[in-house]
Every structure is written in C-alpha cells, then in structure tokens.
XYZ file of C-alpha atoms in Angstrom:
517
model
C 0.000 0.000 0.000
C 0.938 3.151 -0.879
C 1.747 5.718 2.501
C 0.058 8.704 3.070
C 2.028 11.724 2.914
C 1.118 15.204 4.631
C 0.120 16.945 1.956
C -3.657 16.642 0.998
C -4.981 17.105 -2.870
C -7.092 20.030 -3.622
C -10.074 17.242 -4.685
C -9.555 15.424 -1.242
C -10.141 18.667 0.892
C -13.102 18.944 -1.292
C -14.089 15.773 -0.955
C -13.993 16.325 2.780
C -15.682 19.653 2.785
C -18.438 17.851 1.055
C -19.023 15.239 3.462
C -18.834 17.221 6.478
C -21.544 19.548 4.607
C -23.718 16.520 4.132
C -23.500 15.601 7.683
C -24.328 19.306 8.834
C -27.215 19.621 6.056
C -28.545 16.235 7.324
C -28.300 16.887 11.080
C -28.545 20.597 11.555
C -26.005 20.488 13.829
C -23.050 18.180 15.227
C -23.483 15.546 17.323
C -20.523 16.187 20.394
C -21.863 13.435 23.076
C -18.954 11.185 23.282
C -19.721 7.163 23.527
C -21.077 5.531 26.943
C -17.526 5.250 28.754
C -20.181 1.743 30.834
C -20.603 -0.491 27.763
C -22.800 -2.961 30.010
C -25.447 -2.234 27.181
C -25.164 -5.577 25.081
C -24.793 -3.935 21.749
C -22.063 -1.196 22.912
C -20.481 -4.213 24.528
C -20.464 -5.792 21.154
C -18.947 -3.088 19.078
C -16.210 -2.287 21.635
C -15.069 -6.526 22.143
C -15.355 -6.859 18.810
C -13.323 -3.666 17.513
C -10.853 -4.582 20.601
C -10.545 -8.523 19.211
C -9.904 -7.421 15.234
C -8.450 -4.105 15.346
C -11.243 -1.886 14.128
C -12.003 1.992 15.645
C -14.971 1.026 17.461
C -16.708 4.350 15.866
C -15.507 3.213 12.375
C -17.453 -0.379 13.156
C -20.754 1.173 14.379
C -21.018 3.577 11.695
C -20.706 1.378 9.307
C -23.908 -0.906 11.115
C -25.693 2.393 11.485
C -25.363 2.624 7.337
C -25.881 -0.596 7.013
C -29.149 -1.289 9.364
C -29.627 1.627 11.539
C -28.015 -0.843 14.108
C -31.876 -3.172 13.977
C -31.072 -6.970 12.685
C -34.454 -7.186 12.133
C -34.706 -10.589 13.979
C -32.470 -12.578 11.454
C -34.611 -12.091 8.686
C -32.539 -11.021 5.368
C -32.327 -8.074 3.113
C -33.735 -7.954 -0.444
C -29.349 -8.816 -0.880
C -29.507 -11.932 1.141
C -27.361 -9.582 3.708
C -28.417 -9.979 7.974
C -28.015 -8.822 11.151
C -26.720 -5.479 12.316
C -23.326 -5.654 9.493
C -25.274 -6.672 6.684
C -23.422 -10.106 6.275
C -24.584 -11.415 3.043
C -24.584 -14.538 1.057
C -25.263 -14.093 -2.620
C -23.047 -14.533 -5.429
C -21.596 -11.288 -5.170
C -20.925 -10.829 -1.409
C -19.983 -13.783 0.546
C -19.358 -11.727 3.649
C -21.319 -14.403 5.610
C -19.311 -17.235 4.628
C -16.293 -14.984 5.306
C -17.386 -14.020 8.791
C -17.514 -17.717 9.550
C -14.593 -18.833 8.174
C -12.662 -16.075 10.177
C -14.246 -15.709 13.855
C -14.981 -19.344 14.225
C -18.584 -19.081 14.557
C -21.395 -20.738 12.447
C -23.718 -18.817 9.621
C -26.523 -19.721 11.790
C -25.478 -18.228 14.295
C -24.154 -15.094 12.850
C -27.431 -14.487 11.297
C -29.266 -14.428 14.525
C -27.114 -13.077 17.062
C -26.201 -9.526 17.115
C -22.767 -10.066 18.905
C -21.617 -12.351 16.920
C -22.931 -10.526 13.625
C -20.891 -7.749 15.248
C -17.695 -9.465 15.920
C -17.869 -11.101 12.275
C -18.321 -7.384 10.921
C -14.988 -6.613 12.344
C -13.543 -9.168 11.095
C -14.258 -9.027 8.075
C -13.384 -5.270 7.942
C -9.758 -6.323 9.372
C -9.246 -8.637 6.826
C -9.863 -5.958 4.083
C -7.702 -3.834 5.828
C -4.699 -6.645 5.776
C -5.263 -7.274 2.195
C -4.596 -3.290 1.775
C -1.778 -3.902 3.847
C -2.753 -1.012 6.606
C -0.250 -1.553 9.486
C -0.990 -1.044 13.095
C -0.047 3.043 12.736
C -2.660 3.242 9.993
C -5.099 1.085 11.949
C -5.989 3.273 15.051
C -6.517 6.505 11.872
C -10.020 6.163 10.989
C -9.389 8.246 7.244
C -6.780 5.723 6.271
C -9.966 2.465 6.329
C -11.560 3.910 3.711
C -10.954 1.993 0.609
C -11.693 -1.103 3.341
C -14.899 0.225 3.992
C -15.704 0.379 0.402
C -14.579 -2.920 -0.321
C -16.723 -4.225 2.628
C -19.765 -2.999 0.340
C -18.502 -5.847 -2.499
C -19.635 -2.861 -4.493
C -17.844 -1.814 -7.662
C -16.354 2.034 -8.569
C -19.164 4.665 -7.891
C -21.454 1.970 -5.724
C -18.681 1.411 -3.520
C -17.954 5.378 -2.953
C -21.441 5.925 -2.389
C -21.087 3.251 0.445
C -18.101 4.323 1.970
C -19.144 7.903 1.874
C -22.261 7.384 4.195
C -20.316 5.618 6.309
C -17.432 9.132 6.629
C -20.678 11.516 6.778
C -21.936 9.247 10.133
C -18.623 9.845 11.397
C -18.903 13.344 10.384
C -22.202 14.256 11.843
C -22.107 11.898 14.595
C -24.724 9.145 15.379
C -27.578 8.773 18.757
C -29.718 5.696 17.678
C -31.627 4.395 20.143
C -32.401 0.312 19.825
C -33.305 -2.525 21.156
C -34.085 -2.567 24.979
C -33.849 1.337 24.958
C -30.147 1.139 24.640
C -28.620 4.115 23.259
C -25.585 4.090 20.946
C -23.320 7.111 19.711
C -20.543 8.059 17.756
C -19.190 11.358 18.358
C -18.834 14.027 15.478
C -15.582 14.101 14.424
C -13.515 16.168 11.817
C -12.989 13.593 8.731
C -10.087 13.477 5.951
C -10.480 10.452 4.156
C -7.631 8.847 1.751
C -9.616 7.035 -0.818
C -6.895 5.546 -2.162
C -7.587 3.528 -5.247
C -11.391 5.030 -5.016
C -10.893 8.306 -5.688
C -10.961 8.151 -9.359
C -14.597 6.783 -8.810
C -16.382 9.862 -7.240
C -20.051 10.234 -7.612
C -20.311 13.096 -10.102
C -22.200 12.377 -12.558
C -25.348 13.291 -13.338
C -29.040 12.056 -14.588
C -30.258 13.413 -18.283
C -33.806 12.352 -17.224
C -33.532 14.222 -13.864
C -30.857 16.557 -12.914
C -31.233 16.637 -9.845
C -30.204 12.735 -9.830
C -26.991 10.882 -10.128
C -26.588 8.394 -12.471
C -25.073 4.918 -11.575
C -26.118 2.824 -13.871
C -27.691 -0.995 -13.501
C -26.219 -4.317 -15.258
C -28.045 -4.270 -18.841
C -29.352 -7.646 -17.955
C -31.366 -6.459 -15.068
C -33.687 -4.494 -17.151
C -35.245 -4.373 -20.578
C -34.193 -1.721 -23.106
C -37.361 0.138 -23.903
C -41.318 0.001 -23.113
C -44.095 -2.055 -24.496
C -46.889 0.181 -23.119
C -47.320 4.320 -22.027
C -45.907 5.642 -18.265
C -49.072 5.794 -16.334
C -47.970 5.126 -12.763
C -45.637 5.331 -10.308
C -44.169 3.007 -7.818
C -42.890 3.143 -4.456
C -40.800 0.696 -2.849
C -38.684 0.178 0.250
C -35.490 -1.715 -0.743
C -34.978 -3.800 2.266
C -31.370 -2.802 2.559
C -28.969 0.136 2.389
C -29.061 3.355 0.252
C -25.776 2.180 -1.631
C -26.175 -1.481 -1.397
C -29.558 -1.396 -3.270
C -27.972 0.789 -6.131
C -25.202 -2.229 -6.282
C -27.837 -4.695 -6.386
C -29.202 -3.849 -9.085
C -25.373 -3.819 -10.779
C -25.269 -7.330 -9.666
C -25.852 -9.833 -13.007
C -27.655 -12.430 -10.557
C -30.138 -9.637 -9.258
C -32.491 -9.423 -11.791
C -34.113 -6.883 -10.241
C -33.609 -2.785 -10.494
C -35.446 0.601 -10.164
C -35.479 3.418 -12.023
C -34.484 5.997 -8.617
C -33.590 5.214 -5.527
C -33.709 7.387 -2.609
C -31.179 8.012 0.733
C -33.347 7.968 4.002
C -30.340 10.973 6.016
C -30.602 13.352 3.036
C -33.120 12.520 0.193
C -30.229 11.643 -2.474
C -31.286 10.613 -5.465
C -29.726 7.607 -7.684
C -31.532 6.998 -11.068
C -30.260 3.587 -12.030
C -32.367 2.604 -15.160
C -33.285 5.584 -18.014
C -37.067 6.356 -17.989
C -37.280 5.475 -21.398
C -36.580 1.866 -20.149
C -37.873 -0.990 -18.197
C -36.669 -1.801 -15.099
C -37.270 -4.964 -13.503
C -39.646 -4.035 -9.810
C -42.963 -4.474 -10.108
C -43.948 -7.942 -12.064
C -46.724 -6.892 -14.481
C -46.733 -3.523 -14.190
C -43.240 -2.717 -15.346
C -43.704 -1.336 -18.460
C -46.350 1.558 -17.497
C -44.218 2.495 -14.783
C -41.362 3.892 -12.862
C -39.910 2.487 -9.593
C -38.960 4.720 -6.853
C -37.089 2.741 -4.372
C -36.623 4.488 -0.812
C -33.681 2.952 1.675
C -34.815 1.369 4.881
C -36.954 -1.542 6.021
C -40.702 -1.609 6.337
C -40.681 -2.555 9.412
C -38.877 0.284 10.892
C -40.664 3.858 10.494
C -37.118 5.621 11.478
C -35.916 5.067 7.808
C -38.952 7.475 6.652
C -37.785 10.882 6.625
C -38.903 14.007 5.816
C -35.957 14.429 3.647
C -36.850 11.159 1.971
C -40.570 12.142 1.952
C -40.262 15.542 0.293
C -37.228 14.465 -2.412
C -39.174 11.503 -3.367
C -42.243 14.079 -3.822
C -40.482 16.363 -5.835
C -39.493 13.484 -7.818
C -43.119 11.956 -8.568
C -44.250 15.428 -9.117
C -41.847 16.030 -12.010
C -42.665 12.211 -13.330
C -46.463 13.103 -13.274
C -46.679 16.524 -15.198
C -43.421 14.606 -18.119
C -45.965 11.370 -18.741
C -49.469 13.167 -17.226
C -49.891 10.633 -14.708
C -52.920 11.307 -12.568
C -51.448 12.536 -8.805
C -54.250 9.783 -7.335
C -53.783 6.481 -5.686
C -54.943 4.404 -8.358
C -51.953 5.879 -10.265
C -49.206 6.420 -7.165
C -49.246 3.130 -5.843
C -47.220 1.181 -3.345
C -45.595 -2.407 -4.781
C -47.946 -4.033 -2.753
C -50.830 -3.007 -5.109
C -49.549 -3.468 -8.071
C -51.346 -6.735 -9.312
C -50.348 -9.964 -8.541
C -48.022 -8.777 -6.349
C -46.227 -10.446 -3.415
C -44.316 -8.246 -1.740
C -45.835 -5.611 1.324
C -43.736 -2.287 0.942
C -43.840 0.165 1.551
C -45.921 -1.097 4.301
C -47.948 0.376 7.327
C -45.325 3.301 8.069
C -45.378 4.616 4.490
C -47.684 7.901 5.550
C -49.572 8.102 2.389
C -51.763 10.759 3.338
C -48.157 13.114 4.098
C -46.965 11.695 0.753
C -49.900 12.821 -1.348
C -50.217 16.167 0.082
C -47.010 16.297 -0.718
C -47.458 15.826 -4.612
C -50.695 17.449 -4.245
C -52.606 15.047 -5.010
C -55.688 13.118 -3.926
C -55.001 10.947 -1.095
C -58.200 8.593 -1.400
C -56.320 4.901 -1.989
C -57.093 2.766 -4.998
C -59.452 5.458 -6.249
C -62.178 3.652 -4.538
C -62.231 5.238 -1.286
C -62.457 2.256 0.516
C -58.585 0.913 0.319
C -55.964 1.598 2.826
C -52.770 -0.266 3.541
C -53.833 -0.086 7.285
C -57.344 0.602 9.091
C -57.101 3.082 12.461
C -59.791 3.570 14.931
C -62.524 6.160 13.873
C -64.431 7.409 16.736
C -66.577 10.912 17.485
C -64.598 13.771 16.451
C -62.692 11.724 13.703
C -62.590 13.475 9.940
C -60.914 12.150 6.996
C -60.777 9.489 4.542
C -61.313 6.791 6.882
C -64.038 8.077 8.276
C -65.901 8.560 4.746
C -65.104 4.950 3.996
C -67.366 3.933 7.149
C -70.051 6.248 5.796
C -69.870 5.112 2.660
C -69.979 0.976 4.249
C -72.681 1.791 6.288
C -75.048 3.567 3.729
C -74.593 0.698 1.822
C -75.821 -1.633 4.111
C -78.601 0.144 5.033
C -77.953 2.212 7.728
C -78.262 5.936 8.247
C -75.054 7.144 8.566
C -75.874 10.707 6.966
C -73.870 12.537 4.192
C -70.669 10.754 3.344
C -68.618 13.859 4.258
C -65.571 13.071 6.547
C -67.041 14.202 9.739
C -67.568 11.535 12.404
C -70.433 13.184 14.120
C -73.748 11.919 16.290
C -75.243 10.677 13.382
C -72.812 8.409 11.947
C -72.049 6.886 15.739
C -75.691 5.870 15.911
C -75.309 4.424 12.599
C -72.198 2.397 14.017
C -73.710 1.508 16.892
C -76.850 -0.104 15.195
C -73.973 -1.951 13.044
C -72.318 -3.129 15.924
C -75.840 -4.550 17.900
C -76.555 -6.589 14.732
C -73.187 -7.670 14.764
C -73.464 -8.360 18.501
C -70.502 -6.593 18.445
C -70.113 -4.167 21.591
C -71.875 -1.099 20.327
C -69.729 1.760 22.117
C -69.894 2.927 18.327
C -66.333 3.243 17.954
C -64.920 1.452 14.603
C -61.788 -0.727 15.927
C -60.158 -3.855 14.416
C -63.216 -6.128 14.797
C -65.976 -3.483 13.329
C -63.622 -2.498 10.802
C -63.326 -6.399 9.708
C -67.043 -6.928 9.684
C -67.927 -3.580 7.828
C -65.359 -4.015 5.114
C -66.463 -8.001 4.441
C -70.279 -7.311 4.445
C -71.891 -8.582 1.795
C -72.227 -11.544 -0.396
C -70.610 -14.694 0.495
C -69.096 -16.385 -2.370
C -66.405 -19.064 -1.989
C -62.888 -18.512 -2.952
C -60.260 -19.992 -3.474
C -56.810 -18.952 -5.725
C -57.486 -17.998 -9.054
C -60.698 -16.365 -7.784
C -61.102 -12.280 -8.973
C -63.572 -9.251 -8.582
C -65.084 -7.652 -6.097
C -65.736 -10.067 -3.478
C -61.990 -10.874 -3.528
C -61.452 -6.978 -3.287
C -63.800 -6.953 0.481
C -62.153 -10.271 0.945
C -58.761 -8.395 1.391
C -59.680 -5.357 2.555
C -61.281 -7.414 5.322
C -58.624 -9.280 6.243
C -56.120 -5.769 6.171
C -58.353 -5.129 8.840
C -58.313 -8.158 10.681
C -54.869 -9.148 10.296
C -53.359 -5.481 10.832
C -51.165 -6.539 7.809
C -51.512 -4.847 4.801
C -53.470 -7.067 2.078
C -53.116 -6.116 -1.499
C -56.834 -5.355 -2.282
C -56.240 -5.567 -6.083
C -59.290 -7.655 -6.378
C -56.494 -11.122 -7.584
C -56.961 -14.259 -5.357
C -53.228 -14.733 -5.612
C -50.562 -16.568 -3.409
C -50.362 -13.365 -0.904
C -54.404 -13.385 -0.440
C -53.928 -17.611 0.096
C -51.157 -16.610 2.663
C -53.372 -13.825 4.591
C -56.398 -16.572 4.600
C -54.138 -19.153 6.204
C -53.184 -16.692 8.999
C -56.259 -15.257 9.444
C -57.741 -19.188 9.894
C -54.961 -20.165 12.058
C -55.178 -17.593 14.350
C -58.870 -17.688 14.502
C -58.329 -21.532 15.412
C -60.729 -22.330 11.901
C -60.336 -25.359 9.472
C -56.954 -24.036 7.342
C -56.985 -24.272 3.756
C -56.851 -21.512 2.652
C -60.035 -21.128 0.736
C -63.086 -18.897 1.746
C -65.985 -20.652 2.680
C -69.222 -20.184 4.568
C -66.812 -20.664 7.956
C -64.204 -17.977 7.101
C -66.786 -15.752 6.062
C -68.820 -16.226 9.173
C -65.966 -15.106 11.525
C -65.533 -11.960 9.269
C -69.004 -10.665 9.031
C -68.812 -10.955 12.867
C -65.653 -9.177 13.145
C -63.824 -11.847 14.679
C-alpha cells in the first residue's frame, strides 16, 4: 500500500468539505456526546469486544452498522441482498461476507445471522481482513481516514457503488450518530472532523449526473437487469422500500444475478437521489406492471418507520411530481401506488409506516387509496370527532348496508355513531360505536358470500382483502387477484382464529368476518 504523505490534494479537501456539509445539512447540527464510557449495554459491549478482538475503531465499526441497518437486525430475517443482522453479512453470489465471517471468527452462519454479537464481531472481522489485504499496518489502523478503501470494499460494491457506500459511512462519522435500539439502549458516535484517503477510489467519485432528472446521479444498472425500452405508455408510479442500504440497493441492481432494479432510488439521512435505469426503459420491480411504470425505491426496512424521513418524503415528492406533469400521470392512488398493489403482487412495501396521506399532500394530489375510497394499507380507529378518509369509507360501508349514517362527508359526528352503533348490535358486536379492528373487519367483508379460493377475482376478492387488512393489521393487497399473498393472509387469518386451514373462503371464514372476529 501506498503511505500517506502530509500533503492533501485540492479534490480530497473537497471531498472532505463535502461530506462534512452533508452531515451538517442532514443533522442541523453536530453531534458532540462522546460514547457511553459503561458499555454494560449488550450492543455497545459488542462493538467495543469486537473492535478490541480485530483491530477496528470502534466508531468506524458502528457507523458502518448504522449505514448498514440503523443498528436493527431485524430478527435474522434477510435483506432484499440476502445480507443480515446489524453488518449486513450477506450470502449471494456477489458478497460472501457471511461465509467470510464464519470462516474467520470461528462461529457458524446460523449463528451469525441471529445473534447480534456475533454478527458484530464477524463485521470486524471481516473489515480487518480488508484492511490486511490493503496492507494497513498497526499506525494506519488506530486513523479512521486511512480504512476507507476497506470500507468500500466491505460494500462488495464496484467504482461509484462502492464510494457511495463508503461515503455514508465518513458523513456518520462526520455528523455523529444517537440511535436508540433494542431494549432502549442508546448508541453514539461522536462528530468528528474527517479526511479520508480514498486511495484507489478516488478516481470513482459520484459526479455524474441524470439526463432524465438533474437533480439525480446516475449509476447505472447491469443491462441484464432491465429491458431496453417500453411495451406500453408511463401511467404510474411506484414506491418501494429496498430492504437494505441506500448504496447497497444501487449495487444490487449492478449485480448480473439480481435481476431486479429501479429506475431511482432514494437516501433515508438526506433525500439523495440515484436513477439507475433511463425512464425510457424498463426496469425490472414491479412484475406486471413494469412497463407503465417507474420504480422509486426508498432505503430502509418496512418494518422500521425511522428510515422514513422528511428528507426522503419531500425528495421523493419532488421526484413523482416532475414524473407526473413529463408522462401526465394522474397525482391519485390508483396511479401512485405502493408495490404491494400493483397486481399480482407479493411483496408488502412500503408497508404500514409509508404515511400516504403526508406523501400525497405532498405531490398534491388526492389521497383517497385505490381510487375507490375504501382501500388503505392499514385501518385506524374512527371514533366521534374523527374526519378524513377513513371516516368517509365507514359512511360510505354503512349507507350501503342500510344504515343511516348521513352525508358521506368526513365528519364523524352523532349521526354516523348511531349508525355504528346499530352496526355493531346486529353484529353483537359491543356497540360503544367506535370502529376498531373487529368493526372495521365486519364492515369491510359485508356482503355476499361467495367461496374462494386462488385464481378467484372481482369484487368479493377486493372486500375479501380489505377485510382481512383489517383483521390481520397486515396490509393485504386489495387488487381484487386471489393470488398466493391473499392464500397466505387466509391461512393466517384461519390459524389464528383456530378455523379449518386451507386456505379457501368458505361459509366458515366468512362467518368469523361478518362478525368481526
């Protein structure tokens, strides 16, 4: 490896200007709280044994699972990259960080999938042994701007990818982290001034930029995750969560076993914006809906609301604002939808903490989902006092099944509780004419009582789903498809109602959902 000398490169002290500008544009202000000097906390425990056992700053190693995860391992469950835990250890044909981790600490894949310590301690040590193969010496270990181009190969990304990864990681260092996670246990990194020596990245820089949108940078996918050209007109818009990290989505889709890629994908700290496949093309993220579309990916998991900014929320806005006046796409929810609608879909993003109603305002558009009215991804309690969609969706129900619940106008007032309550009493539901879980489940499945099964469509497969959104608290794509996601729901909802499971619809299964069990 080539040593560092004193002097710094005019495009290095750039480079560093820039990232300690992205940490103060993404934080407002530095974080100066220094790490817990008591690391009794399991996970602060973990990231100092482990950087003490391989080597690695301690700061260097957290920031790098704050980038990767936001420090959650999300129970051993993988990322869209086959990557778990807290370090993102993955297993695909591009990254065998996993299988490295293993082979290194001593510990099994099992094992490092589940437990966060271990995860931890195979992070470092897979970080060391990047830093060996750079030949980094014990000097150069304890200065946390000379791991750099290890960092970037601990992505397994390639050129601009890889900067983009190792970047995040230097603006968390820069602008400090505070997460809080499991068990209430807090972690930091203190702010700290950063110089990085990219080494043999620095002719890779992310600079340039999108033709279809300027604001964008442009890193582009493998040509065989995506089809050049379109079969049919843009006419919607899709939003995804990626299930994994800002920069390791965006290598993903550069990956020639993926077969999978987005047009844009968008950073959770900032609201950066990748554009991956050209508009004109057709990126592989949506099944059947590809060609009318364009994917917006958005970093983070669905199951954590933290990775839903308002940086994300407003770039992605601006975004699907520009895409709708270009192509004239409708600003409704029949037109921006979430994967999970599109049909014959099987995946659930962006899931229950994708604020739809913030996101539509945003665009200015009309926030009713599905066009329908009657479609949410999730169903909250409507009581007196409520307004909104929701609460014209029980009018709406209601009116339809005879009762008076007065003028379908958003306003949850005297009229549409006695409407509830008379519901509820020939529900034998308790009729404190609130709408919960269980009225929710019995207004949205009222009707006829046809039996499905998969391959079944139309509109009693539509209440069908919407009824078991409610039931389940699990979003249910209500696109009206009796599909292998719908089968799925059915099975849980039978199990856990202790019914016969086979995950048909009969006169049993209806039954428990007309009753709002």
């Amino acid at each position: 490896m080539h040593r560092r000398t004193a002097a710094r490169t005019r495009a290095r002290a750039c480079a560093v200007a820039a990232l300690t500008a992205a940490a103060l544009l993404a934080t407002g202000q530095p974080a100066t709280a220094a790490p817990r000097a008591d690391t009794a906390d399991p996970m602060n425990r973990a990231f100092a044994e482990a950087a003490r056992e391989y080597g690695v700053p301690r700061d260097l190693l957290a920031a790098v699972g704050y980038g990767e995860s936001r420090l959650d391992g999300h129970a051993g469950t993988p990322s869209q990259a086959n990557g778990y835990g807290v370090m993102h250890l993955a297993s695909n044909p591009a990254n065998h960080s996993l299988e490295k981790a293993a082979e290194l600490t001593g510990k099994s894949a099992a094992t490092l999938r589940r437990n966060t310590a271990a995860n931890i301690l195979g992070g470092a040590a897979v970080l060391r042994d990047h830093a060996d193969a750079l030949g980094l010496d014990a000097s150069e270990r304890r200065d946390l701007d000379a791991w750099y181009p290890a960092v970037a190969r601990y992505s397994e990304a390639e050129k601009t990818a890889a900067v983009l990864y190792a970047d995040a990681v230097y603006t968390f260092l820069a602008q400090g982290v505070s997460a809080t996670v499991a068990g209430g246990e807090e972690v930091l990194v203190p702010s700290r001034p950063v110089d990085p020596d990219k080494g043999e990245f620095s002719a890779f820089d992310a600079h340039v930029l999108s033709t279809d949108y300027p604001s964008a940078l442009w890193v582009p996918a493998y040509s065989g995750n995506y089809v050049v050209g379109r079969k049919a007109a843009v006419d919607k818009v899709v939003i995804h969560t990626t299930q994994g990290s800002y920069a390791g989505s965006i290598s993903w889709y550069q990956n020639p076993s993926a077969k999978v890629s987005a047009h844009y994908t968008i950073r959770s700290s900032d609201g950066e914006v990748t554009q991956s496949v050209r508009e004109k093309d057709t990126a592989w993220h949506a099944g059947s809906t590809n060609s009318s579309s364009v994917g917006i990916e958005h970093e983070g998991y669905v199951d954590n609301p933290a990775w839903y900014t308002e940086a994300m929320y407003r770039s992605s806005a601006a975004l699907t604002k520009h895409l709708a006046a270009r192509y004239g796409i409708p600003k409704n929810r029949s037109h921006i939808i979430g994967h999970s609608e599109a049909p014959g879909a099987t995946h659930t993003d962006p899931g229950p903490n994708w604020d739809w109603n913030h996101y539509m305002r945003l665009i200015d558009g009309d926030p009713a989902p599905g066009g329908d009215g009657l479609t949410f991804s999730s169903y909250t309690t409507q009581k007196s006092g409520s307004t909104g969609p929701q609460v014209k969706a029980v009018q709406t129900l209601l009116t339809a099944q005879g009762y008076e619940a007065g003028a379908a106008d958003g306003s949850f007032g005297p009229t549409t509780k006695s409407a509830v309550q008379a519901f509820q009493r020939a529900r034998s539901l308790e009729a404190d004419g609130t709408v919960g879980p269980k009225t929710w489940t019995a207004l949205l499945s009222a009707g006829t009582t046809p039996a499905l099964a998969k391959g079944a469509s139309g509109d009693a497969v539509k209440r069908l789903q919407r009824a078991l959104t409610a039931a389940l608290g699990t979003t249910v794509n209500a696109d009206g498809s009796f599909g292998p996601a719908t089968e799925t729901a059915v099975r849980s909802y039978q199990t856990s109602r202790k019914l016969s499971v086979d995950g048909q619809v009969g006169p049993a299964t209806w039954g428990a959902l007309q009753s709002g069990t």
